[in-house]
Amino acid sequence: MHAVRNIRLCTKDCICLFVCPTGATDTENGQIDASKCLDGCRLCVHACPSHAIFLLPRAYATQQKKSGKTVDALRELAKSKARQEKLAQDLADTTDDPLVKQLATALVRSNRILQEDLHRESGFMLPQASITKDFLMEQLEKNTEDKSFPKEAVQRLLELL
Amino acid sequence: MEEDMREMSPEELGAVCSNLSKTCEKQMRQEEADLLGELSAYYRKQAPKQKTKKSKEKSESSFKVLAALIEQDLTQGYEKANKTIQDEHDRGAQRSLVWGEKATKFLKSLLTRYEKQGNALLENTSVYVCDICGFVYVGTEPPEVCPVCKVPSFKILPIRKEAP
């Protein structure tokens, strides 16, 4: 596990510079140098007065099993939110009233976030989980004919995840 | 699972990908986040685009259809889902239904107010959406914490007014 800095929270007290035994916290881009960071050291995490540093695991635990009933129930709701997203998107695309467009865009975003949460709890929690790989493989197979499908992006994802 | 995926609309497929993209960002995996973003953008383009301009009456009827779907989620969708999962001991699923139902109730109240007041509701003020739970807020400043998921206000983001 190596340390990463949440720049939003960092109050530039620089205590991490004083405690880091390898100089990993002192970089040009504001992020901690993972190649220098000592696995599980935690000195900067504990020293940071603004709680802006945390440890990022190199491996993640297996996801909790989801029952078929739960998956179906959450996906059904997600389907309804997807319909609403589409309706609101059509409205945002076709109105000539800026206020209607603003409200419709808010509804698009809201319905997308509601769907994302339902999909997350229906099993798409970790990108590294096998359900994600199955999903990507299936999309790759299904869209072989479609030239606009981002095939390379999906193949690269399958390598990385 | 394969059957389910085949039935998913472009919006649903896109939401699966944008969700995974956000998770990659949290894991500081920017390349993966960008690739999943690319895939999500592809599905956005797959959805058939409406081009003909809509009249005021047509927009009003779209809002009515949206309000009816929201009502259906609240009277049937969430109730059915809550019943289905009540004995599953799945805290995450329960949590997402609680947040989703609350955010949907706020949507209902917003659309009811919009039906009564029309654009007067939106003039000289701002619109915000909570990036975590989808709560929509109309007002000059977002609440200090989200009333649905309790995230601090810097995660509640403004929707700009744009010329259509």
Tab-separated table of N, CA, C and O in Angstrom, chain A residues 21-134:
chain	number	residue	atom	x	y	z
A	21	PRO	N	10.713	9.180	5.232
A	21	PRO	CA	12.118	8.732	5.264
A	21	PRO	C	12.777	8.643	3.880
A	21	PRO	O	13.996	8.535	3.791
A	22	THR	N	11.977	8.704	2.805
A	22	THR	CA	12.569	8.509	1.473
A	22	THR	C	12.423	9.722	0.554
A	22	THR	O	12.865	9.684	-0.588
A	23	GLY	N	11.781	10.776	1.025
A	23	GLY	CA	11.567	11.950	0.165
A	23	GLY	C	10.458	11.762	-0.856
A	23	GLY	O	10.329	12.543	-1.794
A	24	ALA	N	9.628	10.723	-0.684
A	24	ALA	CA	8.566	10.437	-1.666
A	24	ALA	C	7.500	11.521	-1.684
A	24	ALA	O	6.824	11.719	-2.697
A	25	THR	N	7.341	12.249	-0.558
A	25	THR	CA	6.266	13.251	-0.489
A	25	THR	C	6.669	14.564	-1.147
A	25	THR	O	5.834	15.434	-1.339
A	26	ASP	N	7.967	14.720	-1.470
A	26	ASP	CA	8.459	15.970	-2.040
A	26	ASP	C	8.551	15.834	-3.557
A	26	ASP	O	9.534	15.328	-4.089
A	27	THR	N	7.491	16.258	-4.267
A	27	THR	CA	7.486	16.120	-5.729
A	27	THR	C	7.008	17.403	-6.383
A	27	THR	O	6.437	18.271	-5.718
A	28	GLU	N	7.205	17.511	-7.679
A	28	GLU	CA	6.797	18.709	-8.429
A	28	GLU	C	5.293	18.734	-8.692
A	28	GLU	O	4.683	19.789	-8.761
A	29	ASN	N	4.685	17.556	-8.861
A	29	ASN	CA	3.275	17.528	-9.292
A	29	ASN	C	2.275	17.487	-8.126
A	29	ASN	O	1.081	17.366	-8.352
A	30	GLY	N	2.759	17.588	-6.887
A	30	GLY	CA	1.838	17.613	-5.746
A	30	GLY	C	1.395	16.228	-5.289
A	30	GLY	O	0.756	16.082	-4.258
A	31	GLN	N	1.723	15.213	-6.071
A	31	GLN	CA	1.345	13.848	-5.683
A	31	GLN	C	2.555	13.145	-5.052
A	31	GLN	O	3.692	13.586	-5.221
A	32	ILE	N	2.285	12.089	-4.300
A	32	ILE	CA	3.379	11.366	-3.649
A	32	ILE	C	3.980	10.366	-4.648
A	32	ILE	O	3.244	9.707	-5.387
A	33	ASP	N	5.294	10.271	-4.686
A	33	ASP	CA	5.974	9.387	-5.635
A	33	ASP	C	5.840	7.932	-5.177
A	33	ASP	O	6.496	7.504	-4.221
A	34	ALA	N	4.982	7.185	-5.877
A	34	ALA	CA	4.692	5.807	-5.460
A	34	ALA	C	5.927	4.915	-5.531
A	34	ALA	O	6.062	3.966	-4.748
A	35	SER	N	6.855	5.249	-6.430
A	35	SER	CA	8.041	4.385	-6.576
A	35	SER	C	8.999	4.528	-5.391
A	35	SER	O	9.791	3.645	-5.100
A	36	LYS	N	8.925	5.688	-4.700
A	36	LYS	CA	9.787	5.887	-3.523
A	36	LYS	C	9.062	5.541	-2.218
A	36	LYS	O	9.697	5.322	-1.186
A	37	CYS	N	7.732	5.540	-2.250
A	37	CYS	CA	6.931	5.355	-1.024
A	37	CYS	C	7.122	3.942	-0.476
A	37	CYS	O	7.075	2.965	-1.216
A	38	LEU	N	7.333	3.837	0.851
A	38	LEU	CA	7.556	2.529	1.479
A	38	LEU	C	6.213	1.858	1.769
A	38	LEU	O	5.329	2.473	2.370
A	39	ASP	N	6.102	0.614	1.367
A	39	ASP	CA	4.849	-0.137	1.490
A	39	ASP	C	4.321	-0.145	2.937
A	39	ASP	O	4.988	-0.659	3.830
A	40	GLY	N	3.164	0.481	3.144
A	40	GLY	CA	2.518	0.454	4.463
A	40	GLY	C	3.197	1.268	5.546
A	40	GLY	O	2.900	1.087	6.726
A	41	CYS	N	4.077	2.197	5.213
A	41	CYS	CA	4.844	2.959	6.222
A	41	CYS	C	3.957	3.861	7.087
A	41	CYS	O	4.089	3.899	8.306
A	42	ARG	N	3.043	4.595	6.485
A	42	ARG	CA	2.036	5.396	7.188
A	42	ARG	C	2.534	6.625	7.950
A	42	ARG	O	1.725	7.309	8.582
A	43	LEU	N	3.835	6.906	7.971
A	43	LEU	CA	4.314	8.045	8.783
A	43	LEU	C	3.641	9.345	8.358
A	43	LEU	O	3.165	10.109	9.201
A	44	CYS	N	3.547	9.598	7.062
A	44	CYS	CA	2.940	10.853	6.592
A	44	CYS	C	1.438	10.866	6.852
A	44	CYS	O	0.869	11.906	7.176
A	45	VAL	N	0.794	9.685	6.717
A	45	VAL	CA	-0.654	9.592	6.941
A	45	VAL	C	-0.975	10.055	8.364
A	45	VAL	O	-1.877	10.856	8.587
A	46	HIS	N	-0.202	9.553	9.336
A	46	HIS	CA	-0.461	9.902	10.742
A	46	HIS	C	-0.036	11.333	11.066
A	46	HIS	O	-0.632	11.975	11.919
A	47	ALA	N	0.970	11.841	10.369
A	47	ALA	CA	1.497	13.174	10.712
A	47	ALA	C	0.664	14.307	10.118
A	47	ALA	O	0.629	15.405	10.661
A	48	CYS	N	-0.034	14.048	9.025
A	48	CYS	CA	-0.728	15.124	8.294
A	48	CYS	C	-1.829	15.764	9.142
A	48	CYS	O	-2.790	15.100	9.529
A	49	PRO	N	-1.712	17.096	9.432
A	49	PRO	CA	-2.724	17.743	10.286
A	49	PRO	C	-4.076	17.923	9.597
A	49	PRO	O	-5.087	18.115	10.264
A	50	SER	N	-4.098	17.874	8.263
A	50	SER	CA	-5.380	18.085	7.577
A	50	SER	C	-5.982	16.777	7.057
A	50	SER	O	-6.950	16.808	6.291
A	51	HIS	N	-5.433	15.656	7.460
A	51	HIS	CA	-5.932	14.335	7.039
A	51	HIS	C	-6.071	14.238	5.516
A	51	HIS	O	-7.059	13.741	5.008
A	52	ALA	N	-5.067	14.775	4.827
A	52	ALA	CA	-5.139	14.806	3.358
A	52	ALA	C	-4.403	13.628	2.717
A	52	ALA	O	-4.398	13.511	1.498
A	53	ILE	N	-3.763	12.772	3.530
A	53	ILE	CA	-3.024	11.648	2.950
A	53	ILE	C	-3.658	10.330	3.391
A	53	ILE	O	-4.044	10.177	4.551
A	54	PHE	N	-3.801	9.446	2.432
A	54	PHE	CA	-4.350	8.127	2.758
A	54	PHE	C	-3.574	7.053	2.017
A	54	PHE	O	-2.766	7.359	1.136
A	55	LEU	N	-3.785	5.787	2.397
A	55	LEU	CA	-3.064	4.693	1.747
A	55	LEU	C	-3.943	4.055	0.679
A	55	LEU	O	-5.121	3.801	0.903
A	56	LEU	N	-3.342	3.821	-0.464
A	56	LEU	CA	-4.069	3.188	-1.560
A	56	LEU	C	-3.619	1.725	-1.643
A	56	LEU	O	-2.433	1.456	-1.800
A	57	PRO	N	-4.552	0.785	-1.531
A	57	PRO	CA	-4.141	-0.622	-1.591
A	57	PRO	C	-3.672	-1.006	-2.995
A	57	PRO	O	-4.109	-0.403	-3.971
A	58	ARG	N	-2.769	-1.966	-3.076
A	58	ARG	CA	-2.345	-2.456	-4.392
A	58	ARG	C	-3.310	-3.536	-4.884
A	58	ARG	O	-3.436	-3.773	-6.071
A	59	ALA	N	-3.951	-4.228	-3.937
A	59	ALA	CA	-4.925	-5.259	-4.311
A	59	ALA	C	-6.199	-5.023	-3.519
A	59	ALA	O	-6.144	-4.487	-2.412
A	60	TYR	N	-7.325	-5.412	-4.090
A	60	TYR	CA	-8.606	-5.199	-3.412
A	60	TYR	C	-9.229	-6.539	-3.030
A	60	TYR	O	-8.972	-7.564	-3.688
A	61	ALA	N	-10.050	-6.532	-1.988
A	61	ALA	CA	-10.705	-7.766	-1.534
A	61	ALA	C	-11.763	-8.198	-2.546
A	61	ALA	O	-12.247	-7.389	-3.342
A	62	THR	N	-12.125	-9.471	-2.510
A	62	THR	CA	-13.203	-9.965	-3.361
A	62	THR	C	-14.498	-9.287	-2.936
A	62	THR	O	-14.732	-9.059	-1.754
A	63	GLN	N	-15.339	-8.976	-3.909
A	63	GLN	CA	-16.593	-8.289	-3.591
A	63	GLN	C	-17.557	-9.214	-2.845
A	63	GLN	O	-17.505	-10.423	-3.003
A	64	GLN	N	-18.448	-8.563	-2.067
A	64	GLN	CA	-19.510	-9.312	-1.406
A	64	GLN	C	-20.443	-9.879	-2.477
A	64	GLN	O	-20.722	-9.222	-3.469
A	65	LYS	N	-20.907	-11.098	-2.248
A	65	LYS	CA	-21.818	-11.726	-3.216
A	65	LYS	C	-23.172	-11.005	-3.218
A	65	LYS	O	-23.671	-10.607	-2.178
A	66	LYS	N	-23.737	-10.856	-4.406
A	66	LYS	CA	-25.062	-10.256	-4.530
A	66	LYS	C	-26.044	-11.349	-4.933
A	66	LYS	O	-25.739	-12.156	-5.818
A	67	SER	N	-27.219	-11.368	-4.296
A	67	SER	CA	-28.196	-12.394	-4.680
A	67	SER	C	-28.872	-11.986	-5.988
A	67	SER	O	-28.961	-10.793	-6.310
A	68	GLY	N	-29.333	-12.963	-6.743
A	68	GLY	CA	-30.002	-12.696	-8.020
A	68	GLY	C	-31.204	-11.790	-7.857
A	68	GLY	O	-31.439	-10.894	-8.670
A	69	LYS	N	-31.945	-12.002	-6.752
A	69	LYS	CA	-33.125	-11.178	-6.476
A	69	LYS	C	-32.753	-9.704	-6.325
A	69	LYS	O	-33.418	-8.814	-6.839
A	70	THR	N	-31.670	-9.468	-5.567
A	70	THR	CA	-31.226	-8.095	-5.332
A	70	THR	C	-30.794	-7.451	-6.645
A	70	THR	O	-31.175	-6.317	-6.940
A	71	VAL	N	-30.002	-8.187	-7.419
A	71	VAL	CA	-29.517	-7.664	-8.703
A	71	VAL	C	-30.700	-7.267	-9.580
A	71	VAL	O	-30.746	-6.159	-10.129
A	72	ASP	N	-31.691	-8.156	-9.691
A	72	ASP	CA	-32.858	-7.873	-10.531
A	72	ASP	C	-33.608	-6.638	-10.046
A	72	ASP	O	-34.015	-5.790	-10.846
A	73	ALA	N	-33.813	-6.551	-8.725
A	73	ALA	CA	-34.579	-5.420	-8.174
A	73	ALA	C	-33.867	-4.096	-8.452
A	73	ALA	O	-34.508	-3.115	-8.855
A	74	LEU	N	-32.544	-4.069	-8.255
A	74	LEU	CA	-31.807	-2.822	-8.459
A	74	LEU	C	-31.743	-2.460	-9.943
A	74	LEU	O	-31.869	-1.294	-10.319
A	75	ARG	N	-31.579	-3.488	-10.811
A	75	ARG	CA	-31.491	-3.209	-12.258
A	75	ARG	C	-32.825	-2.722	-12.820
A	75	ARG	O	-32.853	-1.935	-13.763
A	76	GLU	N	-33.923	-3.195	-12.234
A	76	GLU	CA	-35.229	-2.748	-12.706
A	76	GLU	C	-35.411	-1.251	-12.424
A	76	GLU	O	-35.893	-0.499	-13.269
A	77	LEU	N	-35.013	-0.846	-11.218
A	77	LEU	CA	-35.088	0.581	-10.896
A	77	LEU	C	-34.151	1.399	-11.783
A	77	LEU	O	-34.505	2.488	-12.243
A	78	ALA	N	-32.956	0.849	-12.028
A	78	ALA	CA	-31.984	1.555	-12.881
A	78	ALA	C	-32.570	1.766	-14.281
A	78	ALA	O	-32.342	2.795	-14.916
A	79	LYS	N	-33.341	0.773	-14.740
A	79	LYS	CA	-33.968	0.880	-16.059
A	79	LYS	C	-34.945	2.061	-16.103
A	79	LYS	O	-34.988	2.815	-17.071
A	80	SER	N	-35.713	2.223	-15.034
A	80	SER	CA	-36.647	3.345	-14.971
A	80	SER	C	-35.888	4.684	-14.961
A	80	SER	O	-36.278	5.637	-15.628
A	81	LYS	N	-34.786	4.726	-14.204
A	81	LYS	CA	-33.987	5.962	-14.154
A	81	LYS	C	-33.352	6.240	-15.520
A	81	LYS	O	-33.188	7.398	-15.907
A	82	ALA	N	-33.002	5.174	-16.258
A	82	ALA	CA	-32.414	5.341	-17.595
A	82	ALA	C	-33.443	5.946	-18.550
A	82	ALA	O	-33.127	6.805	-19.374
A	83	ARG	N	-34.678	5.499	-18.431
A	83	ARG	CA	-35.750	6.058	-19.261
A	83	ARG	C	-35.914	7.542	-18.983
A	83	ARG	O	-36.115	8.356	-19.884
A	84	GLN	N	-35.845	7.889	-17.689
A	84	GLN	CA	-35.992	9.298	-17.316
A	84	GLN	C	-34.797	10.118	-17.799
A	84	GLN	O	-34.946	11.267	-18.221
A	85	GLU	N	-33.605	9.513	-17.737
A	85	GLU	CA	-32.417	10.206	-18.242
A	85	GLU	C	-32.601	10.533	-19.727
A	85	GLU	O	-32.328	11.641	-20.172
A	86	LYS	N	-33.077	9.540	-20.481
A	86	LYS	CA	-33.265	9.706	-21.927
A	86	LYS	C	-34.292	10.803	-22.229
A	86	LYS	O	-34.066	11.671	-23.076
A	87	LEU	N	-35.424	10.754	-21.524
A	87	LEU	CA	-36.460	11.781	-21.709
A	87	LEU	C	-35.923	13.180	-21.424
A	87	LEU	O	-36.160	14.119	-22.184
A	88	ALA	N	-35.204	13.302	-20.304
A	88	ALA	CA	-34.653	14.606	-19.921
A	88	ALA	C	-33.584	15.045	-20.916
A	88	ALA	O	-33.498	16.234	-21.258
A	89	GLN	N	-32.789	14.083	-21.427
A	89	GLN	CA	-31.753	14.424	-22.414
A	89	GLN	C	-32.401	14.942	-23.701
A	89	GLN	O	-31.956	15.944	-24.262
A	90	ASP	N	-33.458	14.271	-24.166
A	90	ASP	CA	-34.177	14.729	-25.359
A	90	ASP	C	-34.713	16.138	-25.152
A	90	ASP	O	-34.630	16.984	-26.045
A	91	LEU	N	-35.236	16.373	-23.969
A	91	LEU	CA	-35.781	17.693	-23.655
A	91	LEU	C	-34.669	18.749	-23.677
A	91	LEU	O	-34.821	19.818	-24.282
A	92	ALA	N	-33.529	18.427	-23.047
A	92	ALA	CA	-32.401	19.369	-23.016
A	92	ALA	C	-31.892	19.651	-24.429
A	92	ALA	O	-31.499	20.780	-24.749
A	93	ASP	N	-31.903	18.622	-25.302
A	93	ASP	CA	-31.391	18.780	-26.670
A	93	ASP	C	-32.327	19.586	-27.561
A	93	ASP	O	-31.886	20.157	-28.554
A	94	THR	N	-33.617	19.590	-27.261
A	94	THR	CA	-34.566	20.155	-28.216
A	94	THR	C	-35.243	21.448	-27.761
A	94	THR	O	-35.919	22.087	-28.565
A	95	THR	N	-35.070	21.842	-26.511
A	95	THR	CA	-35.761	23.053	-26.062
A	95	THR	C	-35.005	24.300	-26.543
A	95	THR	O	-33.788	24.251	-26.755
A	96	ASP	N	-35.710	25.404	-26.724
A	96	ASP	CA	-34.997	26.647	-27.030
A	96	ASP	C	-35.086	27.615	-25.843
A	96	ASP	O	-34.807	28.792	-25.965
A	97	ASP	N	-35.440	27.073	-24.693
A	97	ASP	CA	-35.543	27.883	-23.483
A	97	ASP	C	-34.384	27.515	-22.535
A	97	ASP	O	-34.288	26.378	-22.089
A	98	PRO	N	-33.494	28.492	-22.246
A	98	PRO	CA	-32.323	28.169	-21.404
A	98	PRO	C	-32.690	27.647	-20.005
A	98	PRO	O	-31.956	26.825	-19.442
A	99	LEU	N	-33.819	28.108	-19.455
A	99	LEU	CA	-34.198	27.645	-18.114
A	99	LEU	C	-34.695	26.197	-18.147
A	99	LEU	O	-34.387	25.402	-17.254
A	100	VAL	N	-35.460	25.862	-19.197
A	100	VAL	CA	-35.918	24.472	-19.368
A	100	VAL	C	-34.703	23.569	-19.565
A	100	VAL	O	-34.595	22.490	-18.980
A	101	LYS	N	-33.760	24.062	-20.370
A	101	LYS	CA	-32.541	23.273	-20.632
A	101	LYS	C	-31.763	23.028	-19.338
A	101	LYS	O	-31.279	21.917	-19.086
A	102	GLN	N	-31.672	24.067	-18.503
A	102	GLN	CA	-30.937	23.930	-17.247
A	102	GLN	C	-31.592	22.881	-16.332
A	102	GLN	O	-30.912	22.001	-15.787
A	103	LEU	N	-32.911	22.955	-16.213
A	103	LEU	CA	-33.613	21.998	-15.353
A	103	LEU	C	-33.514	20.583	-15.934
A	103	LEU	O	-33.264	19.613	-15.203
A	104	ALA	N	-33.671	20.477	-17.262
A	104	ALA	CA	-33.591	19.158	-17.896
A	104	ALA	C	-32.195	18.557	-17.726
A	104	ALA	O	-32.041	17.360	-17.454
A	105	THR	N	-31.153	19.398	-17.846
A	105	THR	CA	-29.777	18.921	-17.672
A	105	THR	C	-29.551	18.432	-16.239
A	105	THR	O	-28.875	17.415	-16.014
A	106	ALA	N	-30.143	19.144	-15.279
A	106	ALA	CA	-30.053	18.702	-13.875
A	106	ALA	C	-30.712	17.331	-13.713
A	106	ALA	O	-30.197	16.456	-13.003
A	107	LEU	N	-31.834	17.123	-14.402
A	107	LEU	CA	-32.528	15.828	-14.309
A	107	LEU	C	-31.720	14.718	-14.987
A	107	LEU	O	-31.702	13.583	-14.503
A	108	VAL	N	-31.045	15.052	-16.097
A	108	VAL	CA	-30.165	14.071	-16.755
A	108	VAL	C	-29.082	13.635	-15.771
A	108	VAL	O	-28.875	12.443	-15.531
A	109	ARG	N	-28.408	14.631	-15.159
A	109	ARG	CA	-27.301	14.301	-14.255
A	109	ARG	C	-27.793	13.500	-13.050
A	109	ARG	O	-27.186	12.517	-12.645
A	110	SER	N	-28.921	13.942	-12.480
A	110	SER	CA	-29.468	13.270	-11.301
A	110	SER	C	-29.799	11.805	-11.611
A	110	SER	O	-29.426	10.894	-10.863
A	111	ASN	N	-30.480	11.580	-12.738
A	111	ASN	CA	-30.857	10.205	-13.095
A	111	ASN	C	-29.640	9.347	-13.408
A	111	ASN	O	-29.644	8.151	-13.135
A	112	ARG	N	-28.590	9.964	-13.967
A	112	ARG	CA	-27.365	9.210	-14.230
A	112	ARG	C	-26.724	8.787	-12.893
A	112	ARG	O	-26.310	7.641	-12.721
A	113	ILE	N	-26.671	9.705	-11.942
A	113	ILE	CA	-26.047	9.387	-10.648
A	113	ILE	C	-26.863	8.315	-9.915
A	113	ILE	O	-26.304	7.388	-9.318
A	114	LEU	N	-28.191	8.432	-9.973
A	114	LEU	CA	-29.049	7.420	-9.341
A	114	LEU	C	-28.801	6.041	-9.955
A	114	LEU	O	-28.708	5.033	-9.254
A	115	GLN	N	-28.669	6.004	-11.290
A	115	GLN	CA	-28.379	4.730	-11.973
A	115	GLN	C	-27.024	4.178	-11.568
A	115	GLN	O	-26.876	2.986	-11.336
A	116	GLU	N	-26.018	5.065	-11.548
A	116	GLU	CA	-24.662	4.609	-11.207
A	116	GLU	C	-24.652	3.934	-9.848
A	116	GLU	O	-24.037	2.879	-9.660
A	117	ASP	N	-25.354	4.543	-8.894
A	117	ASP	CA	-25.393	3.981	-7.541
A	117	ASP	C	-26.071	2.609	-7.543
A	117	ASP	O	-25.599	1.670	-6.901
A	118	LEU	N	-27.171	2.487	-8.293
A	118	LEU	CA	-27.881	1.196	-8.358
A	118	LEU	C	-27.002	0.127	-9.020
A	118	LEU	O	-26.952	-1.015	-8.560
A	119	HIS	N	-26.299	0.495	-10.082
A	119	HIS	CA	-25.410	-0.474	-10.747
A	119	HIS	C	-24.265	-0.887	-9.827
A	119	HIS	O	-23.865	-2.050	-9.795
A	120	ARG	N	-23.749	0.089	-9.075
A	120	ARG	CA	-22.651	-0.210	-8.135
A	120	ARG	C	-23.114	-1.274	-7.146
A	120	ARG	O	-22.434	-2.268	-6.918
A	121	GLU	N	-24.316	-1.070	-6.587
A	121	GLU	CA	-24.804	-2.013	-5.572
A	121	GLU	C	-25.333	-3.305	-6.191
A	121	GLU	O	-25.589	-4.270	-5.487
A	122	SER	N	-25.510	-3.327	-7.525
A	122	SER	CA	-25.954	-4.569	-8.166
A	122	SER	C	-24.755	-5.426	-8.575
A	122	SER	O	-24.919	-6.462	-9.210
A	123	GLY	N	-23.546	-4.997	-8.225
A	123	GLY	CA	-22.373	-5.841	-8.487
A	123	GLY	C	-21.207	-5.143	-9.161
A	123	GLY	O	-20.087	-5.617	-9.097
A	124	PHE	N	-21.469	-3.984	-9.815
A	124	PHE	CA	-20.369	-3.288	-10.477
A	124	PHE	C	-19.670	-2.346	-9.505
A	124	PHE	O	-19.615	-1.137	-9.722
A	125	MET	N	-19.167	-2.922	-8.410
A	125	MET	CA	-18.524	-2.126	-7.366
A	125	MET	C	-17.058	-1.886	-7.718
A	125	MET	O	-16.608	-0.760	-7.787
A	126	LEU	N	-16.333	-2.977	-7.975
A	126	LEU	CA	-14.898	-2.857	-8.243
A	126	LEU	C	-14.608	-3.081	-9.727
A	126	LEU	O	-15.018	-4.082	-10.296
A	127	PRO	N	-13.873	-2.159	-10.332
A	127	PRO	CA	-13.499	-2.364	-11.740
A	127	PRO	C	-12.659	-3.631	-11.922
A	127	PRO	O	-12.646	-4.215	-13.001
A	128	GLN	N	-11.973	-4.071	-10.853
A	128	GLN	CA	-11.100	-5.250	-10.964
A	128	GLN	C	-11.870	-6.573	-10.867
A	128	GLN	O	-11.296	-7.634	-11.094
A	129	ALA	N	-13.160	-6.508	-10.516
A	129	ALA	CA	-13.920	-7.750	-10.303
A	129	ALA	C	-14.235	-8.444	-11.628
A	129	ALA	O	-14.262	-7.813	-12.687
A	130	SER	N	-14.499	-9.746	-11.539
A	130	SER	CA	-14.707	-10.526	-12.767
A	130	SER	C	-15.957	-10.074	-13.519
A	130	SER	O	-16.019	-10.164	-14.742
A	131	ILE	N	-16.958	-9.552	-12.811
A	131	ILE	CA	-18.187	-9.094	-13.480
A	131	ILE	C	-17.867	-7.981	-14.489
A	131	ILE	O	-18.449	-7.911	-15.566
A	132	THR	N	-16.887	-7.123	-14.145
A	132	THR	CA	-16.485	-6.046	-15.057
A	132	THR	C	-15.827	-6.632	-16.305
A	132	THR	O	-16.112	-6.206	-17.425
A	133	LYS	N	-14.943	-7.619	-16.095
A	133	LYS	CA	-14.267	-8.233	-17.246
A	133	LYS	C	-15.278	-8.934	-18.147
A	133	LYS	O	-15.219	-8.807	-19.370
A	134	ASP	N	-16.231	-9.664	-17.540
A	134	ASP	CA	-17.267	-10.335	-18.332
A	134	ASP	C	-18.056	-9.311	-19.154
A	134	ASP	O	-18.344	-9.527	-20.324
